[in-house]
Coordinates of C-alpha atoms and ligand atoms in Angstrom, one line a residue:
X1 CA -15.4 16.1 -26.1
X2 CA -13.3 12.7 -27.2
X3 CA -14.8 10.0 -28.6
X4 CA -14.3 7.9 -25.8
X5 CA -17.0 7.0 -23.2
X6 CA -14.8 7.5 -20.4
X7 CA -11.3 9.3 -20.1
X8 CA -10.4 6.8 -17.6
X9 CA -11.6 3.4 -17.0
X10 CA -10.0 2.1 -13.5
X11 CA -10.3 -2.1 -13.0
X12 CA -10.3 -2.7 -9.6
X13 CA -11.7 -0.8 -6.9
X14 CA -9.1 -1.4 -4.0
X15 CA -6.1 0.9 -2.4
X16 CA -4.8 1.7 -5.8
X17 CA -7.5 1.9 -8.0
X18 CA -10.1 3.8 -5.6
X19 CA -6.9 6.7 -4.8
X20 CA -6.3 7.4 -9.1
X21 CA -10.3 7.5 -9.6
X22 CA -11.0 10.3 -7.0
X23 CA -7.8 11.8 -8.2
X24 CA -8.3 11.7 -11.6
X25 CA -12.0 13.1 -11.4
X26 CA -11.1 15.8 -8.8
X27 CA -8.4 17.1 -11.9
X28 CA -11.8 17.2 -14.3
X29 CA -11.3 13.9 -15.8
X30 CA -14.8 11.8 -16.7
X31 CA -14.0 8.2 -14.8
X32 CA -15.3 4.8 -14.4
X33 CA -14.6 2.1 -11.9
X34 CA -15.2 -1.6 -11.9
X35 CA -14.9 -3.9 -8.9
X36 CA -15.8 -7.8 -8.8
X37 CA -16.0 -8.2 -5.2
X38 CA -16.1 -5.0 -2.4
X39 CA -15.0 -1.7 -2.5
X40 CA -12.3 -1.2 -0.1
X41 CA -9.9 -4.1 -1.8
X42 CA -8.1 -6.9 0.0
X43 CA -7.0 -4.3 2.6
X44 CA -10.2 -2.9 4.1
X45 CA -12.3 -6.1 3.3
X46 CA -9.7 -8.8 3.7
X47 CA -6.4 -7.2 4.8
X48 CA -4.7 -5.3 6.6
X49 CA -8.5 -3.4 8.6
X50 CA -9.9 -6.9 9.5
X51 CA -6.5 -8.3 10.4
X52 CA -5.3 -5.4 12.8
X53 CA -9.0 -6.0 14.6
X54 CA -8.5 -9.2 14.6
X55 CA -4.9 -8.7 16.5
X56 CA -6.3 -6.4 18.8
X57 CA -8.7 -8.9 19.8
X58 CA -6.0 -11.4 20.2
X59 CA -4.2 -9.2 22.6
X60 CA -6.4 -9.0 25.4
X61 CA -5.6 -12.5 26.7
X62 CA -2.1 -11.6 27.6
X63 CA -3.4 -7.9 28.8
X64 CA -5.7 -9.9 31.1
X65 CA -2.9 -11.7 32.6
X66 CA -0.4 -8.8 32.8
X67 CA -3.1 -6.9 34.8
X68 CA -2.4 -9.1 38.0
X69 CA 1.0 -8.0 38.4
X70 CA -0.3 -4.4 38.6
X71 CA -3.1 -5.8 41.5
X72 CA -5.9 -6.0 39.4
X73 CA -7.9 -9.4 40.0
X74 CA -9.6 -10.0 36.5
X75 CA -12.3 -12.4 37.1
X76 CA -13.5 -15.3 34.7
X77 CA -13.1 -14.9 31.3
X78 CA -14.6 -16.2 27.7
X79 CA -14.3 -15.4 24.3
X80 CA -17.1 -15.2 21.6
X81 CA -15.6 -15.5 18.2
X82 CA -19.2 -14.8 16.4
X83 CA -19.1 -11.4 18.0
X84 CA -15.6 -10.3 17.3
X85 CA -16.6 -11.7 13.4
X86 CA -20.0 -9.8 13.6
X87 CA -18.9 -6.7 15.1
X88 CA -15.5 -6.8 12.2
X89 CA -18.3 -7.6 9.5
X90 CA -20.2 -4.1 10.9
X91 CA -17.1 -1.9 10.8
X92 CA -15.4 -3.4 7.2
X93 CA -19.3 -3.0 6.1
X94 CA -18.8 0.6 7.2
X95 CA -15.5 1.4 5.5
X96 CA -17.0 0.0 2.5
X97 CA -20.2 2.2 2.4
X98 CA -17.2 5.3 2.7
X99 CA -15.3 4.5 -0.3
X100 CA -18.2 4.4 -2.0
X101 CA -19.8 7.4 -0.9
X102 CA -16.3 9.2 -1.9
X103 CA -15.9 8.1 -5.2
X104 CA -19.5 8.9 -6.2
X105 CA -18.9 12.3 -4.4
X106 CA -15.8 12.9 -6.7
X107 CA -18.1 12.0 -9.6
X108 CA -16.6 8.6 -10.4
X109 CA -19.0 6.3 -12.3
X110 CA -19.7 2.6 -10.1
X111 CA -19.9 -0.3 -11.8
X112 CA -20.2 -3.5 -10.0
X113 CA -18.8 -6.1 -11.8
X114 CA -15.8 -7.9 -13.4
X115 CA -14.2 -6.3 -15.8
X116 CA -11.5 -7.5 -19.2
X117 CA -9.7 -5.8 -21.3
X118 CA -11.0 -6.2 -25.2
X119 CA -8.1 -4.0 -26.5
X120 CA -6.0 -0.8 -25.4
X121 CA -8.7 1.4 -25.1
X122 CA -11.8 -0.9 -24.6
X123 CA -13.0 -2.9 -21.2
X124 CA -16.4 -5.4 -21.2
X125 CA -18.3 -5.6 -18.0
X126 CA -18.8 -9.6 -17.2
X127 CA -22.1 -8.0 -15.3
X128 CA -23.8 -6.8 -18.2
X129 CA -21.8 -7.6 -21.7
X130 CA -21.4 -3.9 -21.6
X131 CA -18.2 -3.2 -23.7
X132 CA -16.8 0.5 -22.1
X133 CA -14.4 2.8 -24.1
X134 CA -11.8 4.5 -22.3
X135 CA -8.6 7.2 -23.6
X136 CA -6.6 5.2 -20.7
X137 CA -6.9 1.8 -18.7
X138 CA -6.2 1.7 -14.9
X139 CA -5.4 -2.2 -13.7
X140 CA -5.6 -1.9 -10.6
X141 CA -7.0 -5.8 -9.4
X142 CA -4.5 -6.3 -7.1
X143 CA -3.0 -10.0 -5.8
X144 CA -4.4 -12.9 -4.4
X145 CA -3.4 -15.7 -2.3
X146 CA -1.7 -18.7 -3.1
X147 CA -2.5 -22.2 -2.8
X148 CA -0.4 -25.3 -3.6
X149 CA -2.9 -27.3 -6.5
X150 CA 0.0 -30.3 -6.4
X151 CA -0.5 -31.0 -2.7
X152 CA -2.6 -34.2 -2.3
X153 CA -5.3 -32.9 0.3
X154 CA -4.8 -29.5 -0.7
X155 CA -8.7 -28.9 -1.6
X156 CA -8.7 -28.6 2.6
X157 CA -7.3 -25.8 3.4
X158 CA -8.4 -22.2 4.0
X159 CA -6.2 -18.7 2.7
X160 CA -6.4 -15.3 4.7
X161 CA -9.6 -14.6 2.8
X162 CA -11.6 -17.8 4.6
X163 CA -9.7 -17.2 7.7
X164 CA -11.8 -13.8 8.3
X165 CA -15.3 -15.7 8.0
X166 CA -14.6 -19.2 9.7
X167 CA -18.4 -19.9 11.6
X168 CA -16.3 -21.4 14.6
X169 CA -13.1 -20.6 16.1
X170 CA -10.9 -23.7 15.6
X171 CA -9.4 -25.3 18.4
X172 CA -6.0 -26.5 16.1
X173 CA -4.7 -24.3 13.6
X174 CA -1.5 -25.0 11.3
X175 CA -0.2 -21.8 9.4
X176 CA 2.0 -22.7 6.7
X177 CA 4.0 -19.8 5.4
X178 CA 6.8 -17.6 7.0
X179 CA 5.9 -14.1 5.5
X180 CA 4.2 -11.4 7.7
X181 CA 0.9 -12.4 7.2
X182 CA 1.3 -16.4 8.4
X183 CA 3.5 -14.8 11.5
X184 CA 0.8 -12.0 12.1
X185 CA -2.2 -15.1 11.6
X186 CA -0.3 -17.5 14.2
X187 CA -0.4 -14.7 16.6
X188 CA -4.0 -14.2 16.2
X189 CA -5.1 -17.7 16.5
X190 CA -2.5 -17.9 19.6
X191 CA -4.0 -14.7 21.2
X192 CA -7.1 -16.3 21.0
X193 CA -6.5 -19.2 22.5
X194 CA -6.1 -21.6 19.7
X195 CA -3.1 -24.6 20.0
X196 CA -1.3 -23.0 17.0
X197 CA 1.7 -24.3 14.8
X198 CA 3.3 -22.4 12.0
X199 CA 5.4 -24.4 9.8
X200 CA 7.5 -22.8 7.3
X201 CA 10.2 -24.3 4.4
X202 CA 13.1 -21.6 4.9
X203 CA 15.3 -22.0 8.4
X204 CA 14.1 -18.8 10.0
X205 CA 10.6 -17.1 9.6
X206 CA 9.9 -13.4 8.1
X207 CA 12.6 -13.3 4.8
X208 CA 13.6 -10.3 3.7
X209 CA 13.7 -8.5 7.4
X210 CA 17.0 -8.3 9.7
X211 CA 18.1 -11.2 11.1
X212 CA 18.1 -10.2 14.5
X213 CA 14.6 -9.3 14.4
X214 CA 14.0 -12.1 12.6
X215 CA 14.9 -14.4 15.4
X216 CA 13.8 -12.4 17.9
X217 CA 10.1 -12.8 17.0
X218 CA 10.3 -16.5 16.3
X219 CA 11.8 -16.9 19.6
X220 CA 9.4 -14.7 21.3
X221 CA 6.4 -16.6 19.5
X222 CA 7.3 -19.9 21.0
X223 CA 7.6 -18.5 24.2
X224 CA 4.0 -17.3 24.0
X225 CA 3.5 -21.4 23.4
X226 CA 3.5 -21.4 19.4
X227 CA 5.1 -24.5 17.7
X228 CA 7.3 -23.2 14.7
X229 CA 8.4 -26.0 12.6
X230 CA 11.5 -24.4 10.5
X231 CA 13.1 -26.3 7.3
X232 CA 9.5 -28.5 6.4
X233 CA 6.7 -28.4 4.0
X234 CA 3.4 -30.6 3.6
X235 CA 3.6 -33.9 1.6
X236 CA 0.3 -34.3 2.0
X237 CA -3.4 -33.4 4.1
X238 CA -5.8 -35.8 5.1
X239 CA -9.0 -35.4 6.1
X240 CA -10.8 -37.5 8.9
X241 CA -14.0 -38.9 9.2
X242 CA -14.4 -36.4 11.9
X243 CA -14.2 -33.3 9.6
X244 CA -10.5 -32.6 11.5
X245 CA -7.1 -32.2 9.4
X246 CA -3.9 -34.4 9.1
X247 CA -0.6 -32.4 8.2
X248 CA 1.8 -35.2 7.1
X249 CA 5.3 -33.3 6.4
X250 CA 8.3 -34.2 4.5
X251 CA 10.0 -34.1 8.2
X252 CA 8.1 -36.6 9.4
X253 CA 5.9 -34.1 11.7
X254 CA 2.1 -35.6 11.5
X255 CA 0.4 -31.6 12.9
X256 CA -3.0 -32.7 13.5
X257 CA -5.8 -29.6 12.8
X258 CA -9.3 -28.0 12.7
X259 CA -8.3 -25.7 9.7
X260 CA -5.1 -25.6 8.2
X261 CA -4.4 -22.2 6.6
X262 CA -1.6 -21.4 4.0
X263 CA 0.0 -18.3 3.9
X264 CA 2.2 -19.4 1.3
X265 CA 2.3 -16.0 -0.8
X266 CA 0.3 -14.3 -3.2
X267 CA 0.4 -13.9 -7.1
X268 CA -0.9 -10.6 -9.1
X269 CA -4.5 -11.4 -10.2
X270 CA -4.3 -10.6 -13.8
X271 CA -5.3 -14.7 -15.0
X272 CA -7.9 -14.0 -18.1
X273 CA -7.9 -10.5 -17.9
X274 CA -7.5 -10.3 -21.4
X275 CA -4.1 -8.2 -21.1
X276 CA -3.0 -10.7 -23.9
X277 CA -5.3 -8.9 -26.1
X278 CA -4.3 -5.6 -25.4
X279 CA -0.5 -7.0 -25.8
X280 CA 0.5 -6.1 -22.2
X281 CA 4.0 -7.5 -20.8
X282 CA 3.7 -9.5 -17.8
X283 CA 6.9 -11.2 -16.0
X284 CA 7.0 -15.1 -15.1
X285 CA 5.0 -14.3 -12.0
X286 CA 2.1 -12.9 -14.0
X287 CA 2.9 -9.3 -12.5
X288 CA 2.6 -6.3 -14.9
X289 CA 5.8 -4.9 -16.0
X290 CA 5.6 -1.1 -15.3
X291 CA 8.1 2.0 -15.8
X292 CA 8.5 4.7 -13.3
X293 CA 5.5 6.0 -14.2
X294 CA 3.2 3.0 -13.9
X295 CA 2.5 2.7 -17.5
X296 CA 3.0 -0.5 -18.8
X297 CA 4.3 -1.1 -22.4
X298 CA 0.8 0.1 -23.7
X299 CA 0.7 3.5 -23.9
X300 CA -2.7 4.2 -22.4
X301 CA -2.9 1.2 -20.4
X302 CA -1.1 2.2 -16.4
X303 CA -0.8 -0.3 -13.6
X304 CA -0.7 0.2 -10.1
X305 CA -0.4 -2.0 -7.0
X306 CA 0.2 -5.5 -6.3
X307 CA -1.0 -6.1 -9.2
X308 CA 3.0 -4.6 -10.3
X309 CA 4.5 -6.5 -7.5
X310 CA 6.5 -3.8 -6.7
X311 CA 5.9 -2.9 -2.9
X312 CA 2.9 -5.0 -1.7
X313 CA 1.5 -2.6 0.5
X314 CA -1.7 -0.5 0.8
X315 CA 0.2 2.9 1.0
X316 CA 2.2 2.3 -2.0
X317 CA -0.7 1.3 -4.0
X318 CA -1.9 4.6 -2.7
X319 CA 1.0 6.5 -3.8
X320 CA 1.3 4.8 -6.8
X321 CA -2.1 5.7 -8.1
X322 CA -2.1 9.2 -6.3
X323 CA 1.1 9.9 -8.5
X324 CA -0.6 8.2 -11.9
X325 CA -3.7 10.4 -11.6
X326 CA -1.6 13.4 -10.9
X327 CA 1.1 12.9 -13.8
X328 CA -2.1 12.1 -16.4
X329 CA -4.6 14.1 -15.6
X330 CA -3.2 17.2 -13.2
X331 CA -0.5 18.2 -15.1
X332 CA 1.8 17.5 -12.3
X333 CA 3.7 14.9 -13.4
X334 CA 5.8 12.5 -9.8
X335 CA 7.2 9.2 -9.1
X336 CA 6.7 7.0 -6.3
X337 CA 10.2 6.6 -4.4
X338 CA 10.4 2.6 -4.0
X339 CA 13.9 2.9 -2.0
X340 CA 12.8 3.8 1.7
X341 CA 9.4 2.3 3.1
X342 CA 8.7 2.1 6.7
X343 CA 6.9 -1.0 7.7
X344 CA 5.0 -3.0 10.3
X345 CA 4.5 -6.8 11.1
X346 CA 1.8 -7.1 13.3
X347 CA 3.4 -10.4 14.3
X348 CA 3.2 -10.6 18.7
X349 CA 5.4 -9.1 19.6
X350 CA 4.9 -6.1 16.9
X351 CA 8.0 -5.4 14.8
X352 CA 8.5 -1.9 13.2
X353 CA 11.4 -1.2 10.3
X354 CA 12.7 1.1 8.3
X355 CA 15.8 1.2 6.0
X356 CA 18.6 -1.3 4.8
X357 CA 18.4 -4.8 6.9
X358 CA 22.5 -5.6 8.5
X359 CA 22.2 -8.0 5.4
X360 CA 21.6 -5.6 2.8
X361 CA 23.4 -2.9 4.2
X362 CA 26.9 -5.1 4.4
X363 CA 26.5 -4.9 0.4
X364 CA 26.6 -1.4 0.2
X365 CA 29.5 -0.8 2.4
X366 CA 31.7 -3.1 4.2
X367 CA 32.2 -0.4 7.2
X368 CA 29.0 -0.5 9.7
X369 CA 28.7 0.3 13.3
X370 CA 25.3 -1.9 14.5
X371 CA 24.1 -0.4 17.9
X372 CA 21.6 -3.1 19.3
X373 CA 19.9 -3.2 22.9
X374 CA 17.6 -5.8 24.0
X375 CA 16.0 -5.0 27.0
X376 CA 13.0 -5.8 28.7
X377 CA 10.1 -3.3 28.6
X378 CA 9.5 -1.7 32.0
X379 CA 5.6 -3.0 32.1
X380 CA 7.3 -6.3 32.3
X381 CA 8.9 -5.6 35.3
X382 CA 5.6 -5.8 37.0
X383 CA 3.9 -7.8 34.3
X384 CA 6.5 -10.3 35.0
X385 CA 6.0 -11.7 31.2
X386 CA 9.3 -13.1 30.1
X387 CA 9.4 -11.0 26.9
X388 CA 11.9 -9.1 25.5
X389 CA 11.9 -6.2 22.9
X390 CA 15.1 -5.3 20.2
X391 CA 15.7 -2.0 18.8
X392 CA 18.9 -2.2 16.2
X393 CA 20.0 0.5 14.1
X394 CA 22.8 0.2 11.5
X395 CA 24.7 3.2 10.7
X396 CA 27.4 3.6 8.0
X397 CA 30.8 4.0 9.6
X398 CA 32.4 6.7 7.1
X399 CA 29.2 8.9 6.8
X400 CA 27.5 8.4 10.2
X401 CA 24.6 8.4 8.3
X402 CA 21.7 6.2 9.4
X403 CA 20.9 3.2 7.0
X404 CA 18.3 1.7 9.0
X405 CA 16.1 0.7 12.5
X406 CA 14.8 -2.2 13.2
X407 CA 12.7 -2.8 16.5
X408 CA 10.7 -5.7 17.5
X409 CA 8.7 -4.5 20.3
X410 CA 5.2 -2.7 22.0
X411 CA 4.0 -0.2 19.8
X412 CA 6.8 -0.7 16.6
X413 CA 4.7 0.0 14.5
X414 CA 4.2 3.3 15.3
X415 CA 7.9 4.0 15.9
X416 CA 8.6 2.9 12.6
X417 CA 6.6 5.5 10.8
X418 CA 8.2 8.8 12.9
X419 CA 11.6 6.6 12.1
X420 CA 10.9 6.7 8.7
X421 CA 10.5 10.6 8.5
X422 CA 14.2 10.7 10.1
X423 CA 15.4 8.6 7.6
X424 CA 14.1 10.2 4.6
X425 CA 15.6 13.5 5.9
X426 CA 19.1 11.1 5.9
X427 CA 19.6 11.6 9.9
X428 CA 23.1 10.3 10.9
X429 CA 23.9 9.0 14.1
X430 CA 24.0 12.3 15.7
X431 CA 20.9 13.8 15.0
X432 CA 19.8 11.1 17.3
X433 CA 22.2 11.6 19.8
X434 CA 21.5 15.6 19.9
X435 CA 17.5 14.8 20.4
X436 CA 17.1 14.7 23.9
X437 CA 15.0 11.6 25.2
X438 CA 11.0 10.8 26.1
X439 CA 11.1 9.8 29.5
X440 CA 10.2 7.2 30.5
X441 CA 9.5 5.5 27.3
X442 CA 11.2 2.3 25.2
X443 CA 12.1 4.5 22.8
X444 CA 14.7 6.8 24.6
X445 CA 16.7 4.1 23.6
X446 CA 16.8 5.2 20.4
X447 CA 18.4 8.3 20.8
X448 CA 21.1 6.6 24.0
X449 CA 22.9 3.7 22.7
X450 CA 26.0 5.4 22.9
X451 CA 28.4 3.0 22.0
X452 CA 28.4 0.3 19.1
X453 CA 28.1 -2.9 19.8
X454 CA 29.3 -4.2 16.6
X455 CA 31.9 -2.1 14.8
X456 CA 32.1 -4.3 11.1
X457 CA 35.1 -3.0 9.0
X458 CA 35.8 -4.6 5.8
Ligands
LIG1 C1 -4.2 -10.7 5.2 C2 -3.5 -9.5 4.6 C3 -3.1 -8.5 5.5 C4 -2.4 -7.4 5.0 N1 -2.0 -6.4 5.9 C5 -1.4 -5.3 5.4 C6 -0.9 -4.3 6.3 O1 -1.0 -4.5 7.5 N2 -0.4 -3.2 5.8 C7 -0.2 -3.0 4.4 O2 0.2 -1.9 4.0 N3 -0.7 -3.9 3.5 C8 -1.2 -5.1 4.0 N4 -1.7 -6.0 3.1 C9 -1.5 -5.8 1.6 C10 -2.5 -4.8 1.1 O3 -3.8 -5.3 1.3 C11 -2.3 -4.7 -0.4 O4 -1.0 -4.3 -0.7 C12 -3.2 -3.6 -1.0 O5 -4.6 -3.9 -0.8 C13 -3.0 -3.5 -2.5 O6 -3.8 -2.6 -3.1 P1 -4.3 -2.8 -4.7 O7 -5.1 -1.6 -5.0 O8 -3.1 -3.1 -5.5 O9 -5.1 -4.1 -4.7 P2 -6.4 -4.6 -3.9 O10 -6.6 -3.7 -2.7 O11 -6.2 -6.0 -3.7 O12 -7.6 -4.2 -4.8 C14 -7.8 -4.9 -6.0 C15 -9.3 -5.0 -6.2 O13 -9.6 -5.4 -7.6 C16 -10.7 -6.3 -7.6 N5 -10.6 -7.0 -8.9 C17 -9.7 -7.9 -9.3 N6 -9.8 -8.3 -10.6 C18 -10.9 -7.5 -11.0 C19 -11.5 -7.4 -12.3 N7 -11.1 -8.2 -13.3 N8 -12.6 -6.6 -12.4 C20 -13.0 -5.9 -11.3 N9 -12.4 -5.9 -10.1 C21 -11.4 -6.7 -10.0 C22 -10.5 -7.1 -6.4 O14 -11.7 -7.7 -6.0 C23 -10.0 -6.1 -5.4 O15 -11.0 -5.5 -4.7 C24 -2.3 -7.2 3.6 C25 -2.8 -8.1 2.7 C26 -3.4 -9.3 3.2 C27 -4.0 -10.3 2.3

């Protein structure tokens, strides 16, 4: 028996930190968890759950109006935003009450409270004063959003975290941001029938993704009627004497608003933590520097997460911790492979990737053939909705090996997971075009674009 009251002490109860617990006790370890706010973390309480609800709810305006073309008469129609939020509160309520039932099931001690470090092996509960010994420290708190403190007005508006308990639906929203989460917000609000504007500093919304698909979701989003405002930030937000919002912009755009929400990032939570005391390394950003193995320059003090600002996403957090508990405790020592993720924006219309962008791929090798085909999906041609979807795979030249997919499109999402099997087995070109097609489907046309349309030689 050590000396210590726990063998591991886990800070934050969220993707990352509720995966090592269960791990770590199901491999006979004695563990403790701490969380300040809900089980579940930012993505079942105030991610990626509530949000995907929240654009399903915002897709049934358009599925209303699509159902004409196919003879259906739909008759009149409102929306009740206190039930969507009530029957959202029910189900996150729900998820919560699971991870907590599993993690006392695996034998993982609940505490419910905020807890700092003291020193490399010691935690205090904010709850109770309660100081907690432990052989190795999980941080596991995650990220949280940014706001701008310098922006005069800037007390007025909401993050992603007010946006999921608004008491009324606004009737003017402004998202500032151009990351997935301000594009998958506008979409929302615009499902729902809110006059929506998303304004954004860079020239094209979504950094980081191809190009193509890039532009292709911007454009479709203002067909769908939302204003993007490209190349402009805030200079300032007033507030009127009727409660409603004034965007003044460096532009000269004046975006008048219910709520104005910013979507403007988010940085690792680890202010007065007390990592200083324990002599952890942070970077500039306030993110914990890791090695491969999640352990930070403190030899029993890991990190997982965003918290590592690594991958920002719930399934590497997942991994992350899954391979931390493993390594410490289970004697089966993995790393978490960083370089291939398949992802989703839930942006309208969806977008679904996997692999190097055209961007990042040109610095690897300067010989690519790009197949792209943009087509219109065949529930449009009754529909008669003007919207296109993009599928675009980049495929190296001299190997024919597949470096990437990108689709923007119905149900890219769930293309882009399958995709990123193929692409972790390192498919070339003609594995897909031996794999004979789903018919009639959009994605047949991953496995016929015969011919390139780009050939880039350098
Ligand atoms: C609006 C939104 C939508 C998203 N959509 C997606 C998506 O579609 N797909 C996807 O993969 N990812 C999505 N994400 C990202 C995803 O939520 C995160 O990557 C994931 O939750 C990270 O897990 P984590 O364990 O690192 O941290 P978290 O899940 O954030 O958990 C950290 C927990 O620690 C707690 N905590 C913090 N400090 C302390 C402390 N000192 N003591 C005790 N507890 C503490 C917090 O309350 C929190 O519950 C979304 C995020 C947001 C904000």
């Amino acid at each position: 028996m050590s000396d210590f009251d726990y063998d591991l002490f886990v800070i934050g109860g969220g993707s990352g930190g509720v995966r090592a617990a269960r791990i770590a006790a199901t491999h006979g370890a004695r563990v403790g968890i701490a969380e300040e706010y809900r089980y579940g973390g930012t993505c079942v309480i105030r991610g990626c759950v509530p949000k995907k609800l929240f654009v399903y709810a915002s897709k049934f305006s358009e599925e209303f109006e699509d159902a004409e073309g196919f003879g259906w008469s739909v008759g009149e129609r409102s929306f009740a935003w206190d039930k969507l939020i009530a029957a959202k509160d029910q189900e996150i309520t729900r998820l919560e009450g699971i991870y907590r039932r599993n993690l006392d099931n695996t034998g993982v001690e609940i505490h419910d409270s905020r807890a700092v470090i003291e020193d490399a092996h010691t935690v205090r509960l904010l709850s109770t004063g309660q100081t907690i010994t432990a052989k190795y420290i999980l941080v596991a708190v995650g990220a949280s959003p940014n706001v701008d403190n310098s922006l005069p007005g800037g007390e007025h508006v909401i993050t992603s975290n007010e946006a999921f308990h608004l008491s009324e639906l606004p009737n003017r929203v402004v998202v500032a941001g151009g990351g997935y989460i301000a594009v998958e917000f506008a979409g929302i609000f615009n499902g729902l029938g809110v006059d929506t504007t998303l304004i954004y500093r860079g020239p094209e919304i979504l950094r980081g993704f191809d190009m193509d698909l890039r532009r292709t979701v911007r454009e479709e989003m203002e067909k769908k009627g939302i204003k993007v405002v490209l190349n402009d930030t805030f200079s300032s937000i007033e507030k009127q004497s009727d409660g409603s919002l004034i965007g003044r912009t460096n532009g000269g755009e004046n975006l008048a608003a219910d709520q104005i929400m910013f979507a403007i990032g988010r940085s690792p939570h680890t202010r007065e933590l007390g990592l200083e005391k324990a002599g952890v390394e942070t970077d500039a950003i306030g993110a914990i520097k890791v090695n491969e193995e999640s352990r930070t320059n403190v030899e029993s003090i890991y990190a997982v997460g965003d918290v590592t600002n690594r991958a920002n996403l719930t399934p590497v957090a997942i991994r992350e911790g899954h391979a931390f508990a493993d390594t410490v405790f289970g004697n089966k020592p993995w790393t978490v492979d960083h370089s291939l993720i398949a992802t989703a924006v839930f942006s309208q219309p969806e977008m679904g990737t996997v692999g190097l962008t055209q961007e990042e791929a040109l610095e690897r090798t300067p010989n690519l053939d790009i197949y792209k085909s943009s087509f219109r999906p065949m529930k449009h041609t009754l529909s008669g909705r003007d919207e296109k979807m993009l599928m675009k795979m980049i495929v190296d030249a001299d190997s024919q090996k597949v470096l990437g997919v990108h689709i923007v499109g119905p149900d890219a999402g769930e293309l882009a997971q399958i995709l990123g099997i193929t692409l972790e087995m390192g498919a070339t070109k003609a594995d897909f075009d031996r794999t004979i097609a789903v018919h009639p489907t959009a994605a047949e046309e991953l496995v016929t674009m015969r011919e390139p349309t780009e050939r880039l030689r350098g």
